[in-house]
Amino acid sequence: MSEAKRAKTIEGMTGPWEIVIGLEVHAQVQSEAKLFSGASTTFGAEPNANVSLVDAGMPGMLPVINDFCVEQAVRTGLGLNAQINKVSVFDRKNYFYPDLPQGYQISQFKQPIVGEGEVIVDLPGGESVTVRIERLHLEQDAGKSLHDQDPNHTYVDLNRSGVALMEIVSKPDMRSSDEAAAYLKKLRNLLRYLGTCDGNMDEGSMRADVNVSICKPGAYEKFRETGSFSHLGTRCEIKNVNSMKFVAQAIEYEARRQIDVVEGGGTVNQETRLFDNKAGVTRAMRSKEEAHDYRYFPDPDLLPLELEDDFIARIKASIPELPDAKKARFVSEYGLSVYDAGLLVAERETAAYFEEAAKGRDAKAVANWIAGDLFASLNRDNKSIDESPVSAAALGEMVGLISDNTISGRIAKDVFVIMYATGEAPAKIVEEKGLRQVTDTGAIGAAVDEVIDANPAKVAELLKKPKLLGWFVGEVMKKTQGKANPQAVNDLLRAKLGDRIGE
Amino acid sequence: MSVDEKAVRRAARLARLAIPEERLAPMAAELTGIMEWVEQLNELDTDHVEPMTSVRPMRLHRRADVVTDGGYAADVVKNAPSSEDNFFVVPKVVE
Amino acid sequence: MSELLKMTMAEARDGLRAKAFSSAELTAAASSAVAEARPLNAFITETPEQAAEMAAASDAKLARGEGGALEGIPLGIKDLFCTKGVQTTAGSRILQGFKPVYESTITAKLWAAGGVMLGKLNLDEFAMGSSNETSYYGPAINPWRRGNDDTKLVPGGSSGGSSAAVAADLCFGATATDTGGSIRQPAAVTGTVGIKPTYGRCSRWGVVAFASSLDQAGPITRTVKDAAIMLREMCGYDPKDSTSVDMAVPDFEASCGGSVKGLRIGVPKEYRIEGVPEEVDHLWDQGIAWLKEAGAEIVEVSLPHTKYALPAYYIVAPAEASSNLSRYDGVKYGLRVDSDDLTTMYEQTRAAGFGREVQRRILIGTYVLSAGYYDAYYIKAQKVRTLIANDFTAAFEKCDVLLTPASPSPAFGIGEKSNDPISMYLNDVYTVTANLVGLPGIAVPAGLSKTGLPLGLQLIGRAFDEETLFRTGAVLERAANFTGKPGKWWA
């Protein structure tokens, strides 16, 4: 798919415009303790309860790095097919803010732990694009400032202060809000497969700074050829957007705003903006108006971080099958369509559910049941697949009952509803409710005869309208309370009506 | 390198130090004196010299991912000039 | 009572173990000497009650034949070490009233070894200074005077309270810290012994940071052996400090009796500095002669980048300090000058809380790290550190230890140098190189100036070779036979 085709154009007064988007995703590292202290990372604790003396920036306190956070960053880097830097350096980023107790954030500026990589992003239409990753670095989160507790004061809670974050910086490779949302979705999925971030956007475990600029058609291609940002418009950074929906909304709003500014004869200022999700608008942040100068320099309390080959190798060996590989395997091993496979691997838990249910069963049928009735029921009840009342084993068993002709597909729909409501095993439901399929041709034949005899006019019509046979099938099924084997009904009807059915 | 009043004002702003107007000029003069003195370093050709990254060659020690600290919010805010319900309290911040 | 305080730490230790006197007696004598010596302004906070309690506990242990290496010995603590429940100011207004809820690793180790805390010692604000004149709590005064001249002299800095208290026999030893010479230079101008160990030997955890890559703690004592006894208890690996080195701590005291026969003493020619008083160089020559007589081999060596050490230091130290001191913002502890506006609160708090020298260094540090200047200053200085380190590596191929002066002049009068920052900075000219490359250095009293004030010599060793410093220092000490004491004019 060519770049030009990908770019979504927006019509302005002066002609079409294109959007260029880059994302800086802050993903909280899944770890017990903080990046440089032994305090807990648990969400929702009492104010300042998960705070050590180090996190509070007490005089004389020193950082000691959490080995597992390093491991998680490397694991993520490997999952992004990225360069792992065997030597990286922690720098101090200096600025004043009440939720930054040390007066600096420990981050990685010049030498990050992970270099260039890429993410294959699946678009809703079934196509996929590659988004290049510029870098991943480790850094400390800041505390939380509460502005609405008191009219004149801000309250500061440092529980998040020092929690490990991975900042994953993409290149400006996304060309529409849909692509940006799809990238975020894929990245989240990838991190969850890796077990390096829980991806919980409601709790702030994952949030994005969105860089948006606009350009005229053709300019982006020049940028890609030359690498020179001069071909692109001035970008604005929208800070801390915490849902995929808001990312898309913020981009749409911001692009339109920039077009209006430029077409109105103005210039876009390089600035930091906030997305107001209630009003659906972005606005400049007052606190960031001042030209900042972070005065980065290597943190003298730490030494360069050196990674041993066997450390990296051990992590590499522990990486699970990732969504792209799993998707390919689902297609080749289970014969699923690319679309269905994509649907099933979009959450690690769904893929696991599928594989368990499909063990020894008709995998395509299992996939259809998951994508159809199961997803519909779960969505209706706002449940995750982990909370499904129908276990993977039970769903597999039900598909087995269809395959061995114990029940018909139609009866299975009813069985599924009961399974979902009661959590009971399908075989038990079938037995208790007497839903076993009738395969006895004698009993079915009697019902077929009754239907033919009672409907001579319809039989006459059959010659002109062969599709009417379906109506006869339905009538026979009614007579048998749906338990007749539909194939047997079909066969018997065809045998008995013979050449009275039109071509 | 001469440090002018503007540079002093800028550094003071970055460092969050209120410097009275009348102190700017003398401070600029002092800093100019010091900066000119340290610029002796420019006599040295350091093009092919690596900057020092750790004082003694050592491997960075890493801690295990175990919760060993925290759980004393009252102590955390004990010395705070202003606190409430174990929150630190500061003048209103406008984002 | 005060006769007890004239002992060395080693003698006091042995006397306590022999039950010749109790820690309670020793501590009471020290606490009253501290109170009596208030004109010296050596202490910011006195803790006599805590001292008495600790002494009683020590006596109980000693009675059972137990106790650590420093059991029952009264010590002074530089007010840069955080002490649980006891005000820790760093000599600054901005930390006035700050009572840490934690104890620094080093003081915790000293208390575990049986040390008794007399109080918190004065220092230059955030250890930035060479004369103790930048302390918000007023300058500490050198117990030494120029003969009968009653001009108040500085005790050196930044560990001026430590050097003054030890020189005035108020305590048997004191903790100190050295970022550019702040242990060795005050020791030299007060006739005491001060050692800065190799970077990484002593934990920095709980010590208020000035410049993280240069700061290192050590003791100030009256003899080389005392320094060895006290340093051993201060050193050791601390997993809470990423720059702490995981290495066994030798029995430094055992080194103090060794011979220097065959030891190669390096004399760096660049340390003959123009404009330094003749008596400083003369004493240096004397030191060379003493070591030669003791059987050492004298080797001339070259440390060609010596003159660049101070300028490099005055980039690196303020840069690190500007960042380390950002945490003093009126939010979590210490001073706050209230305002409705956050930025105004920050700016007024820091302007009121930091003194002039600290503000000057914060501004220099902020300036050299700011966009456009970082490479020209900070990176340049870090490269110069590499060059200086290479100088030492080359020199130590030819010799085992270096001998140099410790301070470019004897103690000067209060206010005599405070108007010219650079002339003040030059006080660290002999000591600062060791900080830039993390090497150990010891200052040993070696003689008196024409005006009757102490002068010291410095030994710089290989990394982690403090033992050679103690061995050589003890030989110098014996040869110099420095027995001078200041008159007790303050009581």
mmCIF file of C-alpha atoms in Angstrom, chain C residues 220-433:
data_model
loop_
_atom_site.group_PDB
_atom_site.id
_atom_site.type_symbol
_atom_site.label_atom_id
_atom_site.label_comp_id
_atom_site.label_asym_id
_atom_site.label_seq_id
_atom_site.Cartn_x
_atom_site.Cartn_y
_atom_site.Cartn_z
ATOM 1 C CA ILE C 220 39.322 14.050 60.776
ATOM 2 C CA THR C 221 41.333 12.961 63.831
ATOM 3 C CA ARG C 222 44.405 13.972 65.756
ATOM 4 C CA THR C 223 46.676 11.144 64.621
ATOM 5 C CA VAL C 224 47.154 8.943 61.586
ATOM 6 C CA LYS C 225 46.377 5.834 63.626
ATOM 7 C CA ASP C 226 43.123 7.403 64.850
ATOM 8 C CA ALA C 227 42.176 8.137 61.267
ATOM 9 C CA ALA C 228 42.844 4.490 60.424
ATOM 10 C CA ILE C 229 40.688 3.289 63.326
ATOM 11 C CA MET C 230 37.786 5.564 62.435
ATOM 12 C CA LEU C 231 37.925 5.139 58.665
ATOM 13 C CA ARG C 232 37.718 1.379 58.995
ATOM 14 C CA GLU C 233 34.361 1.758 60.711
ATOM 15 C CA MET C 234 33.097 4.219 58.086
ATOM 16 C CA CYS C 235 33.983 2.160 54.998
ATOM 17 C CA GLY C 236 32.147 -0.752 53.482
ATOM 18 C CA TYR C 237 29.868 -1.741 50.691
ATOM 19 C CA ASP C 238 26.376 -0.274 50.798
ATOM 20 C CA PRO C 239 23.823 -1.714 48.365
ATOM 21 C CA LYS C 240 21.846 1.527 48.734
ATOM 22 C CA ASP C 241 24.596 3.509 46.954
ATOM 23 C CA SER C 242 25.144 2.526 43.307
ATOM 24 C CA THR C 243 28.643 4.016 43.403
ATOM 25 C CA SER C 244 29.652 2.088 46.523
ATOM 26 C CA VAL C 245 32.333 -0.489 45.888
ATOM 27 C CA ASP C 246 31.923 -4.092 46.971
ATOM 28 C CA MET C 247 35.380 -4.725 48.355
ATOM 29 C CA ALA C 248 36.747 -5.941 51.663
ATOM 30 C CA VAL C 249 37.846 -3.235 54.092
ATOM 31 C CA PRO C 250 41.432 -3.815 55.272
ATOM 32 C CA ASP C 251 42.635 -3.344 58.840
ATOM 33 C CA PHE C 252 44.011 0.133 58.227
ATOM 34 C CA GLU C 253 45.361 0.421 61.764
ATOM 35 C CA ALA C 254 47.733 -2.464 61.074
ATOM 36 C CA SER C 255 49.320 -0.434 58.261
ATOM 37 C CA CYS C 256 50.289 2.405 60.555
ATOM 38 C CA GLY C 257 53.414 0.768 61.904
ATOM 39 C CA GLY C 258 54.872 -0.305 58.562
ATOM 40 C CA SER C 259 58.153 0.794 57.007
ATOM 41 C CA VAL C 260 58.515 2.779 53.809
ATOM 42 C CA LYS C 261 61.842 1.208 52.937
ATOM 43 C CA GLY C 262 62.007 0.858 49.169
ATOM 44 C CA LEU C 263 58.697 2.584 48.675
ATOM 45 C CA ARG C 264 58.768 4.900 45.669
ATOM 46 C CA ILE C 265 57.581 8.393 46.576
ATOM 47 C CA GLY C 266 56.495 10.454 43.593
ATOM 48 C CA VAL C 267 57.070 14.197 43.690
ATOM 49 C CA PRO C 268 54.952 15.858 41.006
ATOM 50 C CA LYS C 269 56.810 18.790 39.560
ATOM 51 C CA GLU C 270 53.630 20.625 38.570
ATOM 52 C CA TYR C 271 52.753 21.028 42.252
ATOM 53 C CA ARG C 272 55.437 23.711 42.605
ATOM 54 C CA ILE C 273 53.100 26.588 42.031
ATOM 55 C CA GLU C 274 54.144 30.155 41.502
ATOM 56 C CA GLY C 275 52.969 32.589 44.126
ATOM 57 C CA VAL C 276 52.676 30.014 46.871
ATOM 58 C CA PRO C 277 54.534 31.070 50.057
ATOM 59 C CA GLU C 278 58.060 29.731 50.261
ATOM 60 C CA GLU C 279 57.341 28.054 53.583
ATOM 61 C CA VAL C 280 54.877 25.726 51.859
ATOM 62 C CA ASP C 281 57.470 24.493 49.372
ATOM 63 C CA HIS C 282 60.082 24.401 52.102
ATOM 64 C CA LEU C 283 57.942 22.093 54.208
ATOM 65 C CA TRP C 284 57.395 19.936 51.163
ATOM 66 C CA ASP C 285 61.151 19.586 50.720
ATOM 67 C CA GLN C 286 61.415 18.706 54.370
ATOM 68 C CA GLY C 287 58.818 15.979 53.901
ATOM 69 C CA ILE C 288 60.765 14.577 50.972
ATOM 70 C CA ALA C 289 63.885 14.506 53.112
ATOM 71 C CA TRP C 290 62.086 12.718 55.966
ATOM 72 C CA LEU C 291 60.814 9.978 53.720
ATOM 73 C CA LYS C 292 64.191 9.593 52.072
ATOM 74 C CA GLU C 293 65.787 9.194 55.480
ATOM 75 C CA ALA C 294 63.217 6.549 56.275
ATOM 76 C CA GLY C 295 64.442 4.544 53.317
ATOM 77 C CA ALA C 296 61.989 5.541 50.615
ATOM 78 C CA GLU C 297 63.053 6.202 47.063
ATOM 79 C CA ILE C 298 62.205 9.667 45.744
ATOM 80 C CA VAL C 299 61.052 9.870 42.128
ATOM 81 C CA GLU C 300 60.174 13.017 40.245
ATOM 82 C CA VAL C 301 56.970 12.532 38.288
ATOM 83 C CA SER C 302 54.853 14.690 36.036
ATOM 84 C CA LEU C 303 51.118 15.308 36.210
ATOM 85 C CA PRO C 304 50.935 17.633 33.216
ATOM 86 C CA HIS C 305 47.246 18.528 33.437
ATOM 87 C CA THR C 306 47.339 19.627 37.063
ATOM 88 C CA LYS C 307 46.652 23.282 36.338
ATOM 89 C CA TYR C 308 43.393 22.347 34.618
ATOM 90 C CA ALA C 309 42.010 20.485 37.599
ATOM 91 C CA LEU C 310 40.485 23.467 39.402
ATOM 92 C CA PRO C 311 38.798 24.934 36.302
ATOM 93 C CA ALA C 312 37.393 21.484 35.438
ATOM 94 C CA TYR C 313 36.220 21.121 39.014
ATOM 95 C CA TYR C 314 34.440 24.475 38.877
ATOM 96 C CA ILE C 315 32.390 23.199 35.970
ATOM 97 C CA VAL C 316 31.611 19.681 37.170
ATOM 98 C CA ALA C 317 30.928 20.470 40.818
ATOM 99 C CA PRO C 318 28.511 23.360 40.235
ATOM 100 C CA ALA C 319 26.791 21.438 37.428
ATOM 101 C CA GLU C 320 26.073 18.465 39.670
ATOM 102 C CA ALA C 321 25.252 20.756 42.591
ATOM 103 C CA SER C 322 22.745 22.798 40.589
ATOM 104 C CA SER C 323 20.806 19.600 39.975
ATOM 105 C CA ASN C 324 21.329 18.064 43.430
ATOM 106 C CA LEU C 325 20.024 21.210 45.099
ATOM 107 C CA SER C 326 16.838 21.360 43.012
ATOM 108 C CA ARG C 327 15.068 19.249 45.624
ATOM 109 C CA TYR C 328 15.144 22.163 48.069
ATOM 110 C CA ASP C 329 12.001 23.777 46.783
ATOM 111 C CA GLY C 330 9.841 24.451 49.821
ATOM 112 C CA VAL C 331 7.516 21.526 49.141
ATOM 113 C CA LYS C 332 8.711 18.519 51.136
ATOM 114 C CA TYR C 333 10.896 19.876 53.953
ATOM 115 C CA GLY C 334 12.784 22.900 55.112
ATOM 116 C CA LEU C 335 12.087 26.543 54.440
ATOM 117 C CA ARG C 336 9.119 27.814 52.447
ATOM 118 C CA VAL C 337 8.495 31.470 51.665
ATOM 119 C CA ASP C 338 4.779 31.397 50.998
ATOM 120 C CA SER C 339 3.088 32.853 47.978
ATOM 121 C CA ASP C 340 -0.154 32.291 46.082
ATOM 122 C CA ASP C 341 1.894 31.585 43.006
ATOM 123 C CA LEU C 342 3.931 28.417 42.756
ATOM 124 C CA THR C 343 6.847 29.880 40.783
ATOM 125 C CA THR C 344 7.094 32.834 43.137
ATOM 126 C CA MET C 345 7.088 30.432 46.073
ATOM 127 C CA TYR C 346 9.959 28.491 44.494
ATOM 128 C CA GLU C 347 11.985 31.561 43.617
ATOM 129 C CA GLN C 348 11.530 33.329 46.945
ATOM 130 C CA THR C 349 12.127 30.186 48.974
ATOM 131 C CA ARG C 350 15.358 29.382 47.196
ATOM 132 C CA ALA C 351 16.549 33.002 47.214
ATOM 133 C CA ALA C 352 15.949 33.241 50.955
ATOM 134 C CA GLY C 353 17.110 29.720 51.761
ATOM 135 C CA PHE C 354 20.429 29.631 49.903
ATOM 136 C CA GLY C 355 23.353 31.892 50.681
ATOM 137 C CA ARG C 356 25.357 33.852 48.156
ATOM 138 C CA GLU C 357 28.038 31.263 47.370
ATOM 139 C CA VAL C 358 25.500 28.494 46.926
ATOM 140 C CA GLN C 359 23.426 30.691 44.639
ATOM 141 C CA ARG C 360 26.530 31.573 42.664
ATOM 142 C CA ARG C 361 27.352 27.902 42.147
ATOM 143 C CA ILE C 362 23.788 27.006 41.252
ATOM 144 C CA LEU C 363 23.862 29.713 38.602
ATOM 145 C CA ILE C 364 27.223 28.553 37.235
ATOM 146 C CA GLY C 365 25.994 24.968 37.163
ATOM 147 C CA THR C 366 22.744 25.903 35.476
ATOM 148 C CA TYR C 367 24.630 27.993 32.948
ATOM 149 C CA VAL C 368 27.176 25.325 31.987
ATOM 150 C CA LEU C 369 24.479 22.682 31.557
ATOM 151 C CA SER C 370 22.128 24.837 29.533
ATOM 152 C CA ALA C 371 21.462 24.304 25.871
ATOM 153 C CA GLY C 372 24.327 25.390 23.688
ATOM 154 C CA TYR C 373 26.925 25.357 26.472
ATOM 155 C CA TYR C 374 26.799 21.756 27.647
ATOM 156 C CA ASP C 375 29.424 20.399 25.236
ATOM 157 C CA ALA C 376 31.718 23.377 25.578
ATOM 158 C CA TYR C 377 31.798 23.245 29.353
ATOM 159 C CA TYR C 378 30.480 20.074 30.911
ATOM 160 C CA ILE C 379 31.679 17.567 28.325
ATOM 161 C CA LYS C 380 34.972 19.429 28.020
ATOM 162 C CA ALA C 381 35.496 19.216 31.780
ATOM 163 C CA GLN C 382 34.650 15.494 31.803
ATOM 164 C CA LYS C 383 37.239 14.969 29.072
ATOM 165 C CA VAL C 384 39.787 16.862 31.126
ATOM 166 C CA ARG C 385 39.013 14.506 34.001
ATOM 167 C CA THR C 386 39.993 11.648 31.714
ATOM 168 C CA LEU C 387 43.278 13.399 30.907
ATOM 169 C CA ILE C 388 43.969 13.929 34.596
ATOM 170 C CA ALA C 389 43.181 10.288 35.325
ATOM 171 C CA ASN C 390 45.653 9.293 32.605
ATOM 172 C CA ASP C 391 48.275 11.508 34.255
ATOM 173 C CA PHE C 392 47.900 9.590 37.501
ATOM 174 C CA THR C 393 47.941 6.216 35.793
ATOM 175 C CA ALA C 394 51.244 7.127 34.172
ATOM 176 C CA ALA C 395 52.680 8.543 37.384
ATOM 177 C CA PHE C 396 51.767 5.444 39.370
ATOM 178 C CA GLU C 397 53.790 3.352 36.987
ATOM 179 C CA LYS C 398 56.862 5.114 38.347
ATOM 180 C CA CYS C 399 55.914 5.509 41.991
ATOM 181 C CA ASP C 400 53.709 4.055 44.711
ATOM 182 C CA VAL C 401 52.453 7.186 46.386
ATOM 183 C CA LEU C 402 52.637 10.925 45.754
ATOM 184 C CA LEU C 403 53.782 13.545 48.232
ATOM 185 C CA THR C 404 52.529 17.131 47.873
ATOM 186 C CA PRO C 405 51.630 20.115 50.039
ATOM 187 C CA ALA C 406 48.099 19.987 51.414
ATOM 188 C CA SER C 407 47.174 23.654 51.401
ATOM 189 C CA PRO C 408 48.685 26.689 49.680
ATOM 190 C CA SER C 409 48.765 28.755 52.865
ATOM 191 C CA PRO C 410 48.203 28.487 56.590
ATOM 192 C CA ALA C 411 44.840 29.520 58.004
ATOM 193 C CA PHE C 412 43.815 33.025 56.987
ATOM 194 C CA GLY C 413 41.659 35.556 58.745
ATOM 195 C CA ILE C 414 37.904 35.585 58.488
ATOM 196 C CA GLY C 415 36.817 37.860 55.661
ATOM 197 C CA GLU C 416 40.283 38.091 54.130
ATOM 198 C CA LYS C 417 39.440 36.161 50.982
ATOM 199 C CA SER C 418 35.695 36.190 50.815
ATOM 200 C CA ASN C 419 35.391 38.941 48.246
ATOM 201 C CA ASP C 420 37.189 37.099 45.492
ATOM 202 C CA PRO C 421 35.696 33.734 44.653
ATOM 203 C CA ILE C 422 38.616 32.570 42.527
ATOM 204 C CA SER C 423 41.244 33.249 45.177
ATOM 205 C CA MET C 424 39.044 31.307 47.571
ATOM 206 C CA TYR C 425 38.765 28.453 45.073
ATOM 207 C CA LEU C 426 42.584 28.267 44.873
ATOM 208 C CA ASN C 427 42.699 26.916 48.431
ATOM 209 C CA ASP C 428 41.885 23.523 46.927
ATOM 210 C CA VAL C 429 44.645 23.631 44.331
ATOM 211 C CA TYR C 430 46.551 20.646 45.807
ATOM 212 C CA THR C 431 43.606 18.569 46.812
ATOM 213 C CA VAL C 432 41.060 18.834 44.023
ATOM 214 C CA THR C 433 42.784 16.532 41.512
#
